[in-house]
Amino acid sequence: MLLTSRDRSPRCADDAPGTRPSAPWTPKARRRLRAALVASAASVCLVAASASPTPLGIGDRLFPHLGNPGYDVTAYDLALTYPGTNDEPLQVVTTIDAFTTAPLSRVNLDFARGEVASVEVDGGRASFAAAGEDLVVTPDEPLPQGRRTRITVRHTSDPLPVGGREGGWLRTADGLAMANQADAAHLVFPCNDHPSDKAAFTFRITVPEGHTAVANGLPSGVRRAGAATEWTYRTQHPMATELAQVSIGRSTVLRRTGPHALPLRDVVPTRHRAALEPWLAKTPDQISWMEAKVGPYPFETYGVLVADASTGFELETQTLSLFEKDLFTDPSFPEWFVDSVMVHELAHQWFGNSVSPRTWSDLWLNEGHATWYEALYAQETSHRSLEARMRAAYGASDGWRAAGGPPAAPKVPESGSRLGIFRPNVYDGAALILYALRQEIGRTAFEGLERAWVSRHRDGTATTADFVSLASEVSGRDLSGFLHGWLYGERTPPMPGHPDWTSSTRQPARQPGRQPRQRPGQRPVAPEVVAYRGATAE
């Protein structure tokens, strides 16, 4: 999240009576970022209508067509109606409150899987057209810079993949969940699909009798009408589109209390409730462990969403982390391994969710930190050596860099492969940077840095440069030279305190026996750390 705390914009105080208020956290710094990312040519396109709708983007190095220039979303309101089966489209009304940061004759939204019935801008009908994976909206009158505007899109949301494009809705045995990372939220609803534009979310989910709906944030109402029920949830903190979560199914919601009376709620398939309870009961202690490391939990609630589906990954959706059922029910996964995976997704609530990446090249800040605390938890609770894991990662690091690029400058994913950025270099390779930094500045300074990072950038976005700057500030010396090679070098620098550690660009041979769970888009694991991570049953 942002290096400076997000401003509470005074423009939010003048919401019209009876309207849904916009979120009060549109940051000036984020608008400066968006202006910097958009080339002057793109700005010209915003002012003057071109002959035909054109897809835009904010120029992210890894996903250049994600996001859209010229406005800052303050709030989303998603009203979804589930038909009772997960192979038919949902009916959705998406309402977007935004603030224009440039004159707009057209507004581009990211949206690529659904049929649009109508669009309104500030209550008036607007024309619209598809352009690539954009929905291009043309209001009757151009929108001036500095204007608050509301866009309402009535559309369907298709849970079935189209053309082999996965992501967005995840079909479970009894309903649906979401898996939007990294660029799939716009396969579910129209949005500004980039983590630099965080916003408030309200979910209104109507489901048939016998189904339960849960979403990010806290419940704010349940309304029954005949054989259907509308469940409403609201977030109390801004959220990136990739972290949105909606669970619909024949589920049970289990409630308990965490540290400092934090409300916890887990969403599980009703028929698996008893088998899952021993795992879910661990969450309060895991939160306490993380709070002892980095400070207070940053959100209004937390919980585990267990999907009865074969995903091969877990996902840190904000306040409600997604896990596949088999992680907890497959006896071949040792208890310590499952515990550490739970902590990985929990750690993301601080690193990645509260403090979000400004660009996708900053992904290592998410995954490196989550991997770091996963490994540290395994050491402190199950005697799994952190140093041994880091040494194994160091040995593979040059190979990871050759294959996927350095951690802070990952290679662009192959065309059509949204998961291509989730390589070992941003997981264990990035955790290795944190280990090297702790070796260089000492444990006390490192722990102070971690706490300062999540405190200073809470509810915002931040960059790799922000992390280097704060590390230098906390340690009392300029660390830019030391960290540059770790972040951007083609070869792995020498490890402080371990001059005997060596690395190779040779890709290691696959080890015999059961391999670690591969988590597309989440946590790919290299064979070098198989023994450490418990890939074989103990």
Coordinates of C-alpha atoms in Angstrom, one line a residue:
M1 CA 0.0 0.0 0.0
L2 CA 0.9 3.7 -0.2
L3 CA 4.2 5.0 1.3
T4 CA 2.1 7.7 3.0
S5 CA -1.2 7.1 4.7
R6 CA -4.2 7.5 2.4
D7 CA -5.9 10.9 2.4
R8 CA -9.5 11.1 3.6
S9 CA -10.8 13.1 0.6
P10 CA -13.0 16.0 1.5
R11 CA -15.1 15.4 -1.6
C12 CA -16.6 12.4 0.1
A13 CA -18.4 14.6 2.6
D14 CA -20.7 16.0 0.0
D15 CA -22.5 12.8 -1.1
A16 CA -26.0 13.5 -2.0
P17 CA -28.5 12.5 0.7
G18 CA -29.9 9.1 0.1
T19 CA -27.1 7.9 -2.1
R20 CA -24.6 5.3 -1.2
P21 CA -21.5 7.2 0.0
S22 CA -18.2 6.8 -1.8
A23 CA -15.2 5.4 0.0
P24 CA -13.2 8.1 1.9
W25 CA -9.7 7.0 0.9
T26 CA -8.9 8.1 -2.6
P27 CA -5.1 8.9 -2.3
K28 CA -3.5 11.8 -4.1
A29 CA -0.4 9.7 -4.3
R30 CA -2.2 7.1 -6.3
R31 CA -3.5 9.7 -8.8
R32 CA 0.1 10.9 -9.2
L33 CA 1.1 7.3 -10.0
R34 CA -1.7 6.9 -12.6
A35 CA -0.6 10.1 -14.3
A36 CA 2.9 8.9 -14.4
L37 CA 2.0 5.5 -15.9
V38 CA -0.2 6.9 -18.7
A39 CA 1.7 8.2 -21.6
S40 CA 0.8 11.6 -23.1
A41 CA -0.6 9.8 -26.2
A42 CA -3.0 7.9 -24.0
S43 CA -4.1 11.1 -22.4
V44 CA -5.0 12.6 -25.8
C45 CA -7.1 9.6 -26.5
L46 CA -9.1 10.3 -23.3
V47 CA -10.0 13.8 -24.3
A48 CA -10.8 13.4 -28.0
A49 CA -13.1 10.6 -29.1
S50 CA -11.4 8.3 -31.7
A51 CA -13.2 6.7 -34.6
S52 CA -13.8 3.5 -32.7
P53 CA -13.5 2.3 -29.1
T54 CA -10.0 1.4 -28.2
P55 CA -8.7 -0.8 -25.3
L56 CA -6.5 1.1 -22.9
G57 CA -4.3 0.3 -19.9
I58 CA -2.1 2.0 -17.4
G59 CA 1.1 0.6 -18.8
D60 CA 1.9 -2.0 -16.2
R61 CA 5.2 -3.7 -17.4
L62 CA 3.7 -7.2 -16.9
F63 CA 0.1 -6.6 -17.7
P64 CA 0.1 -3.4 -19.9
H65 CA -3.6 -3.6 -20.7
L66 CA -4.9 -3.9 -17.1
G67 CA -6.4 -0.9 -15.4
N68 CA -7.6 2.2 -17.1
P69 CA -6.4 5.8 -17.0
G70 CA -8.4 8.9 -16.2
Y71 CA -10.3 8.0 -13.1
D72 CA -9.9 6.6 -9.6
V73 CA -12.6 4.1 -8.3
T74 CA -13.7 4.9 -4.8
A75 CA -16.4 2.2 -4.4
Y76 CA -18.0 -0.9 -6.0
D77 CA -21.5 -2.2 -5.3
L78 CA -22.1 -5.7 -6.8
A79 CA -25.6 -7.0 -6.8
L80 CA -25.4 -10.6 -7.9
T81 CA -28.3 -13.1 -8.4
Y82 CA -27.3 -16.7 -8.4
P83 CA -29.6 -19.0 -10.5
G84 CA -29.2 -22.0 -8.3
T85 CA -26.7 -23.8 -10.6
N86 CA -23.1 -23.0 -11.2
D87 CA -23.1 -23.6 -15.0
E88 CA -25.4 -20.8 -15.8
P89 CA -24.7 -17.0 -15.9
L90 CA -25.5 -14.9 -12.9
Q91 CA -27.5 -11.6 -13.3
V92 CA -25.4 -8.7 -12.0
V93 CA -25.7 -5.0 -11.4
T94 CA -22.3 -3.4 -10.9
T95 CA -22.3 0.1 -9.7
I96 CA -19.0 2.0 -9.7
D97 CA -18.3 5.3 -7.9
A98 CA -15.3 7.0 -9.3
F99 CA -13.4 10.4 -9.4
T100 CA -12.1 11.6 -12.7
T101 CA -8.5 12.5 -12.8
A102 CA -8.6 13.7 -16.5
P103 CA -11.2 14.9 -18.9
L104 CA -13.0 11.8 -20.3
S105 CA -15.1 11.6 -23.4
R106 CA -15.1 7.8 -22.9
V107 CA -14.6 5.6 -19.8
N108 CA -12.9 2.3 -20.3
L109 CA -13.7 -0.5 -17.9
D110 CA -12.0 -3.9 -17.8
F111 CA -14.7 -6.6 -18.6
A112 CA -14.4 -9.7 -20.7
R113 CA -16.9 -12.4 -19.8
G114 CA -20.5 -11.5 -19.8
E115 CA -23.3 -9.8 -21.8
V116 CA -24.0 -6.2 -21.1
A117 CA -27.7 -5.2 -21.2
S118 CA -27.3 -1.5 -20.3
V119 CA -25.0 1.2 -18.9
E120 CA -25.9 4.4 -17.1
V121 CA -23.6 7.3 -16.2
D122 CA -24.9 9.5 -13.4
G123 CA -28.4 8.2 -14.0
G124 CA -28.5 8.8 -17.8
R125 CA -28.3 6.1 -20.4
A126 CA -24.9 5.7 -22.0
S127 CA -23.7 3.9 -25.2
F128 CA -21.2 1.2 -24.8
A129 CA -19.0 -1.2 -26.9
A130 CA -16.5 -3.9 -26.5
A131 CA -12.8 -3.3 -27.4
G132 CA -10.5 -6.2 -26.6
E133 CA -11.1 -6.9 -22.9
D134 CA -12.5 -3.5 -22.3
L135 CA -16.0 -2.2 -22.0
V136 CA -15.9 1.3 -23.4
V137 CA -18.6 3.6 -22.1
T138 CA -19.6 6.8 -23.8
P139 CA -21.7 9.2 -21.7
D140 CA -24.0 11.8 -23.4
E141 CA -21.7 14.6 -22.2
P142 CA -17.9 14.4 -21.6
L143 CA -16.9 14.1 -18.0
P144 CA -14.6 17.0 -16.8
Q145 CA -11.6 16.4 -14.6
G146 CA -12.3 16.4 -10.9
R147 CA -15.8 15.1 -11.1
R148 CA -17.4 12.4 -9.0
T149 CA -19.4 10.0 -11.2
R150 CA -21.4 6.9 -10.9
I151 CA -21.5 4.2 -13.6
T152 CA -24.1 1.4 -13.4
V153 CA -23.7 -1.7 -15.6
R154 CA -26.4 -4.3 -15.9
H155 CA -24.8 -7.5 -17.2
T156 CA -24.4 -11.3 -16.8
S157 CA -21.4 -13.0 -15.2
D158 CA -20.6 -16.4 -16.8
P159 CA -19.0 -19.0 -14.4
L160 CA -17.9 -21.2 -17.4
P161 CA -14.5 -20.5 -18.9
V162 CA -14.4 -19.2 -22.4
G163 CA -11.7 -20.2 -24.9
G164 CA -9.7 -22.0 -22.3
R165 CA -9.4 -18.8 -20.2
E166 CA -9.4 -19.8 -16.6
G167 CA -9.8 -17.5 -13.6
G168 CA -12.6 -15.5 -12.1
W169 CA -15.4 -17.8 -10.9
L170 CA -14.3 -21.1 -9.5
R171 CA -16.9 -23.8 -9.7
T172 CA -17.2 -25.9 -6.6
A173 CA -19.1 -29.1 -5.8
D174 CA -22.0 -27.1 -4.5
G175 CA -21.7 -23.6 -5.9
L176 CA -19.1 -20.9 -6.7
A177 CA -16.1 -19.0 -5.3
M178 CA -13.8 -16.5 -6.8
A179 CA -10.1 -16.8 -7.8
N180 CA -9.3 -13.5 -9.5
Q181 CA -5.5 -13.3 -9.1
A182 CA -3.8 -11.8 -11.0
D183 CA -5.9 -10.4 -13.9
A184 CA -9.2 -12.2 -13.7
A185 CA -11.6 -10.0 -11.7
H186 CA -12.8 -8.4 -14.9
L187 CA -13.9 -11.9 -16.0
V188 CA -16.5 -11.5 -13.2
F189 CA -17.5 -7.9 -13.1
P190 CA -16.6 -4.6 -14.9
C191 CA -13.9 -2.9 -12.9
N192 CA -10.5 -1.1 -13.0
D193 CA -8.6 -4.3 -12.7
H194 CA -5.3 -3.3 -11.2
P195 CA -4.1 -3.4 -7.6
S196 CA -3.0 0.2 -7.7
D197 CA -6.7 1.3 -7.7
K198 CA -8.2 0.0 -4.4
A199 CA -11.7 0.7 -3.4
A200 CA -14.5 0.0 -0.9
F201 CA -16.8 -3.0 -1.8
T202 CA -20.4 -3.8 -1.1
F203 CA -21.8 -7.2 -2.1
R204 CA -25.5 -8.0 -2.3
I205 CA -25.9 -11.6 -3.2
T206 CA -29.3 -13.2 -3.8
V207 CA -29.4 -17.0 -3.6
P208 CA -32.1 -19.7 -3.7
E209 CA -33.3 -21.4 -0.5
G210 CA -30.7 -23.8 0.9
H211 CA -27.7 -21.8 -0.2
T212 CA -25.5 -19.5 1.9
A213 CA -23.6 -16.5 0.5
V214 CA -20.5 -15.0 2.1
A215 CA -18.2 -12.3 0.8
N216 CA -15.3 -10.1 1.9
G217 CA -15.9 -7.9 5.0
L218 CA -18.7 -8.0 7.5
P219 CA -22.3 -8.9 7.1
S220 CA -24.6 -5.9 7.1
G221 CA -28.0 -7.5 6.4
V222 CA -30.0 -10.6 5.4
R223 CA -33.3 -10.1 3.6
R224 CA -35.6 -13.0 2.7
A225 CA -38.1 -12.8 -0.1
G226 CA -40.1 -15.9 -0.9
A227 CA -37.7 -18.7 -1.7
A228 CA -34.7 -16.5 -2.0
T229 CA -32.4 -14.7 0.4
E230 CA -30.2 -11.6 -0.2
W231 CA -27.0 -11.4 1.8
T232 CA -25.2 -8.1 2.1
Y233 CA -21.5 -7.6 3.0
R234 CA -19.3 -4.5 3.2
T235 CA -15.6 -4.0 3.5
Q236 CA -14.3 -1.5 6.1
H237 CA -10.9 -1.1 4.3
P238 CA -10.1 -0.6 0.6
M239 CA -9.4 -3.7 -1.5
A240 CA -7.9 -4.5 -4.8
T241 CA -10.1 -6.2 -7.3
E242 CA -7.9 -9.3 -7.5
L243 CA -8.8 -9.9 -3.8
A244 CA -12.6 -9.9 -4.1
Q245 CA -14.3 -13.0 -2.8
V246 CA -17.8 -14.3 -3.0
S247 CA -18.7 -17.8 -1.8
I248 CA -22.1 -19.4 -2.8
G249 CA -22.9 -22.9 -1.7
R250 CA -24.6 -25.3 0.7
S251 CA -22.2 -24.1 3.3
T252 CA -22.0 -23.7 7.1
V253 CA -20.5 -20.5 8.6
L254 CA -18.5 -21.3 11.7
R255 CA -17.9 -18.3 14.1
R256 CA -15.3 -17.9 16.8
T257 CA -13.4 -15.1 18.4
G258 CA -9.8 -14.2 17.6
P259 CA -7.3 -11.9 19.4
H260 CA -8.7 -8.6 20.8
A261 CA -12.2 -9.9 20.2
L262 CA -11.6 -10.0 16.4
P263 CA -14.7 -11.7 14.8
L264 CA -13.6 -14.8 12.9
R265 CA -15.8 -16.7 10.5
D266 CA -15.0 -19.8 8.4
V267 CA -17.1 -21.0 5.5
V268 CA -17.1 -24.8 4.9
P269 CA -19.0 -27.4 3.0
T270 CA -21.6 -28.5 5.5
R271 CA -20.9 -32.2 5.1
H272 CA -17.2 -31.7 5.9
R273 CA -17.7 -29.5 8.9
A274 CA -16.5 -32.0 11.5
A275 CA -13.4 -33.0 9.7
L276 CA -12.3 -29.4 9.1
E277 CA -12.9 -28.0 12.6
P278 CA -9.6 -29.1 14.1
W279 CA -7.7 -27.1 11.4
L280 CA -9.9 -24.1 11.6
A281 CA -9.5 -23.9 15.4
K282 CA -5.8 -23.1 14.9
T283 CA -6.5 -19.7 13.3
P284 CA -6.7 -17.6 16.5
D285 CA -3.2 -18.7 17.7
Q286 CA -1.8 -18.2 14.2
I287 CA -3.1 -14.6 14.2
S288 CA -1.5 -14.1 17.6
W289 CA 1.8 -15.4 16.2
M290 CA 1.7 -13.0 13.3
E291 CA 0.7 -10.1 15.4
A292 CA 3.7 -10.7 17.6
K293 CA 5.9 -10.5 14.5
V294 CA 4.5 -7.5 12.7
G295 CA 1.7 -5.8 14.7
P296 CA -2.1 -5.8 14.8
Y297 CA -4.2 -7.7 12.3
P298 CA -5.1 -5.0 9.7
F299 CA -8.8 -5.8 8.9
E300 CA -12.2 -6.1 10.5
T301 CA -12.5 -9.9 10.3
Y302 CA -10.7 -13.0 9.1
G303 CA -11.6 -16.6 8.2
V304 CA -11.0 -19.6 6.0
L305 CA -13.1 -20.4 3.0
V306 CA -12.8 -24.1 2.2
A307 CA -13.8 -24.9 -1.4
D308 CA -14.9 -28.4 -2.4
A309 CA -12.9 -28.2 -5.6
S310 CA -9.6 -29.3 -7.0
T311 CA -7.7 -26.1 -7.5
G312 CA -4.0 -27.0 -6.7
F313 CA -3.7 -23.5 -5.0
E314 CA -4.7 -21.4 -2.1
L315 CA -5.5 -17.7 -2.4
E316 CA -5.3 -14.8 0.0
T317 CA -8.6 -13.1 -0.8
Q318 CA -9.0 -10.3 1.7
T319 CA -10.5 -11.2 5.1
L320 CA -11.5 -14.7 3.7
S321 CA -8.6 -16.8 2.4
L322 CA -9.5 -19.5 -0.1
F323 CA -8.3 -23.1 0.5
E324 CA -9.1 -26.3 -1.4
K325 CA -10.6 -29.0 0.8
D326 CA -7.9 -31.6 0.0
L327 CA -5.2 -29.6 1.7
F328 CA -6.9 -30.4 5.0
T329 CA -8.3 -33.9 4.3
D330 CA -5.4 -35.5 2.3
P331 CA -3.5 -37.5 5.0
S332 CA -0.3 -37.4 3.0
F333 CA 0.2 -33.7 3.9
P334 CA 2.0 -33.5 7.3
E335 CA 0.4 -31.3 9.9
W336 CA 3.3 -28.8 10.1
F337 CA 3.0 -28.4 6.3
V338 CA -0.7 -27.6 6.4
D339 CA -0.1 -25.2 9.3
S340 CA 2.6 -23.3 7.4
V341 CA 0.4 -23.0 4.3
M342 CA -2.4 -21.5 6.5
V343 CA 0.1 -19.0 7.9
H344 CA 1.3 -18.1 4.3
E345 CA -2.2 -17.0 3.3
L346 CA -2.7 -15.3 6.7
A347 CA 0.5 -13.3 6.3
H348 CA -0.8 -12.0 3.0
Q349 CA -3.5 -10.1 4.9
W350 CA -0.6 -7.8 6.0
F351 CA 1.7 -8.3 2.9
G352 CA -0.3 -8.0 -0.3
N353 CA -3.7 -7.1 1.0
S354 CA -3.3 -4.3 3.4
V355 CA 0.0 -3.3 1.7
S356 CA -0.7 -4.0 -1.9
P357 CA 1.8 -3.9 -4.8
R358 CA 1.7 -0.6 -6.8
T359 CA 2.6 -2.6 -9.9
W360 CA 2.8 -6.3 -10.6
S361 CA 6.6 -6.2 -10.7
D362 CA 6.3 -5.5 -7.0
L363 CA 4.7 -8.9 -6.5
W364 CA 7.9 -10.2 -4.7
L365 CA 6.9 -8.0 -1.7
N366 CA 3.7 -10.0 -1.4
E367 CA 4.9 -13.5 -2.0
G368 CA 8.4 -13.1 -0.5
H369 CA 7.0 -11.9 2.8
A370 CA 4.2 -14.6 2.9
T371 CA 6.9 -17.3 2.2
W372 CA 9.2 -15.8 4.8
Y373 CA 6.6 -16.0 7.6
E374 CA 5.5 -19.4 6.4
A375 CA 9.1 -20.6 6.8
L376 CA 9.6 -18.8 10.1
Y377 CA 6.5 -20.3 11.5
A378 CA 7.6 -23.8 10.5
Q379 CA 10.9 -23.3 12.2
E380 CA 9.4 -21.9 15.4
T381 CA 6.6 -24.4 15.8
S382 CA 7.9 -27.5 14.1
H383 CA 11.7 -27.2 14.1
R384 CA 12.0 -26.9 10.3
S385 CA 15.3 -25.1 9.8
L386 CA 14.9 -21.7 8.1
E387 CA 18.6 -21.6 7.4
A388 CA 18.4 -25.0 5.6
R389 CA 15.5 -23.7 3.5
M390 CA 17.3 -20.5 2.6
R391 CA 20.5 -22.4 1.7
A392 CA 18.5 -24.6 -0.6
A393 CA 16.9 -21.6 -2.2
Y394 CA 20.3 -19.9 -2.6
G395 CA 21.5 -22.9 -4.5
A396 CA 18.6 -22.7 -6.9
S397 CA 18.5 -18.9 -7.1
D398 CA 20.6 -18.4 -10.2
G399 CA 18.5 -20.9 -12.0
W400 CA 15.3 -19.2 -11.0
R401 CA 16.7 -15.9 -12.1
A402 CA 17.7 -17.3 -15.5
A403 CA 14.3 -18.9 -16.0
G404 CA 12.0 -16.2 -14.6
G405 CA 14.1 -13.0 -14.1
P406 CA 15.2 -11.4 -10.9
P407 CA 12.6 -11.2 -8.1
A408 CA 11.8 -7.5 -8.6
A409 CA 11.9 -7.6 -12.4
P410 CA 10.2 -10.8 -13.3
K411 CA 10.0 -11.8 -17.0
V412 CA 6.8 -10.9 -18.8
P413 CA 4.4 -13.9 -18.8
E414 CA 3.9 -15.8 -22.0
S415 CA 1.0 -14.6 -24.1
G416 CA -2.3 -16.0 -22.6
S417 CA -0.6 -17.2 -19.4
R418 CA -1.7 -15.0 -16.5
L419 CA 0.1 -17.4 -14.1
G420 CA 3.5 -16.9 -15.7
I421 CA 4.6 -14.3 -13.1
F422 CA 4.1 -16.7 -10.2
R423 CA 7.5 -18.4 -10.4
P424 CA 9.9 -19.6 -7.7
N425 CA 11.8 -16.3 -8.0
V426 CA 9.0 -14.4 -6.3
Y427 CA 8.4 -17.0 -3.6
D428 CA 11.5 -18.6 -2.1
G429 CA 13.7 -16.4 -4.3
A430 CA 12.1 -13.3 -2.7
A431 CA 12.2 -14.7 0.8
L432 CA 15.9 -15.2 0.2
I433 CA 16.2 -11.4 -0.2
L434 CA 14.6 -10.9 3.2
Y435 CA 17.0 -13.4 4.8
A436 CA 20.0 -11.6 3.2
L437 CA 18.7 -8.3 4.5
R438 CA 18.3 -9.7 8.0
Q439 CA 21.8 -11.0 7.8
E440 CA 23.1 -7.6 6.7
I441 CA 21.3 -5.3 9.2
G442 CA 20.6 -7.6 12.1
R443 CA 17.5 -9.1 13.6
T444 CA 16.4 -6.1 15.6
A445 CA 16.5 -3.6 12.7
F446 CA 14.9 -6.1 10.4
E447 CA 12.0 -6.7 12.7
G448 CA 11.6 -3.0 13.1
L449 CA 11.5 -2.6 9.4
E450 CA 8.7 -5.2 9.0
R451 CA 6.5 -3.5 11.6
A452 CA 7.2 0.0 10.1
W453 CA 6.4 -1.3 6.6
V454 CA 2.9 -2.6 7.4
S455 CA 2.1 0.4 9.6
R456 CA 3.2 3.1 7.2
H457 CA 1.6 1.7 4.2
R458 CA -1.6 0.2 5.7
D459 CA -4.6 0.4 3.4
G460 CA -2.4 1.6 0.5
T461 CA 0.0 0.5 -2.2
A462 CA 3.8 0.5 -2.2
T463 CA 6.7 -0.2 -4.5
T464 CA 10.1 -1.9 -4.3
A465 CA 11.7 1.5 -4.2
D466 CA 9.5 2.3 -1.1
F467 CA 10.8 -0.8 0.6
V468 CA 14.4 0.0 -0.1
S469 CA 13.9 3.6 1.1
L470 CA 12.3 2.4 4.4
A471 CA 14.9 -0.2 4.9
S472 CA 17.6 2.5 4.6
E473 CA 15.7 4.7 7.0
V474 CA 15.2 2.1 9.7
S475 CA 18.8 0.7 9.5
G476 CA 20.3 4.2 9.4
R477 CA 22.4 3.6 6.3
D478 CA 21.8 3.6 2.5
L479 CA 20.9 0.0 1.5
S480 CA 20.2 0.8 -2.2
G481 CA 23.5 -0.6 -3.4
F482 CA 23.3 -3.7 -1.2
L483 CA 19.7 -4.5 -2.3
H484 CA 20.1 -3.7 -6.0
G485 CA 21.8 -6.9 -6.9
W486 CA 19.4 -9.0 -4.8
L487 CA 16.4 -7.4 -6.4
Y488 CA 17.6 -6.9 -10.0
G489 CA 20.7 -8.9 -10.6
E490 CA 21.0 -11.7 -13.1
R491 CA 23.2 -13.6 -10.6
T492 CA 22.6 -14.0 -6.9
P493 CA 24.9 -11.8 -4.7
P494 CA 27.0 -13.4 -2.0
M495 CA 25.1 -14.2 1.2
P496 CA 26.2 -12.2 4.2
G497 CA 27.5 -14.5 6.9
H498 CA 27.6 -17.5 4.5
P499 CA 30.5 -17.1 2.1
D500 CA 30.4 -20.8 1.4
W501 CA 26.9 -20.8 -0.1
T502 CA 26.9 -21.3 -3.9
S503 CA 24.3 -21.0 -6.6
S504 CA 23.9 -22.5 -10.1
T505 CA 22.0 -21.7 -13.2
R506 CA 21.5 -25.4 -13.8
Q507 CA 17.9 -26.5 -13.3
P508 CA 17.8 -29.3 -10.8
A509 CA 16.6 -32.7 -11.6
R510 CA 13.1 -33.7 -10.4
Q511 CA 13.3 -35.6 -7.1
P512 CA 11.8 -39.0 -6.7
G513 CA 8.7 -39.5 -4.6
R514 CA 5.6 -37.3 -4.1
Q515 CA 6.3 -33.7 -5.3
P516 CA 5.1 -30.6 -3.5
R517 CA 1.7 -29.2 -4.3
Q518 CA 2.0 -26.9 -7.2
R519 CA -0.2 -23.8 -6.7
P520 CA -0.7 -22.1 -10.0
G521 CA -0.8 -18.4 -9.4
Q522 CA 0.3 -18.9 -5.8
R523 CA 3.2 -20.9 -4.6
P524 CA 5.2 -23.0 -7.1
V525 CA 7.8 -25.0 -5.3
A526 CA 11.2 -26.0 -6.5
P527 CA 12.5 -29.6 -6.0
E528 CA 15.4 -28.3 -3.9
V529 CA 13.1 -27.6 -1.0
V530 CA 11.0 -30.8 -1.3
A531 CA 12.6 -32.4 1.8
Y532 CA 12.1 -29.2 3.8
R533 CA 8.5 -28.7 2.8
G534 CA 7.4 -32.2 3.5
A535 CA 6.5 -33.3 0.0
T536 CA 6.7 -36.9 1.2
A537 CA 4.5 -38.0 4.0
E538 CA 6.2 -38.4 7.4

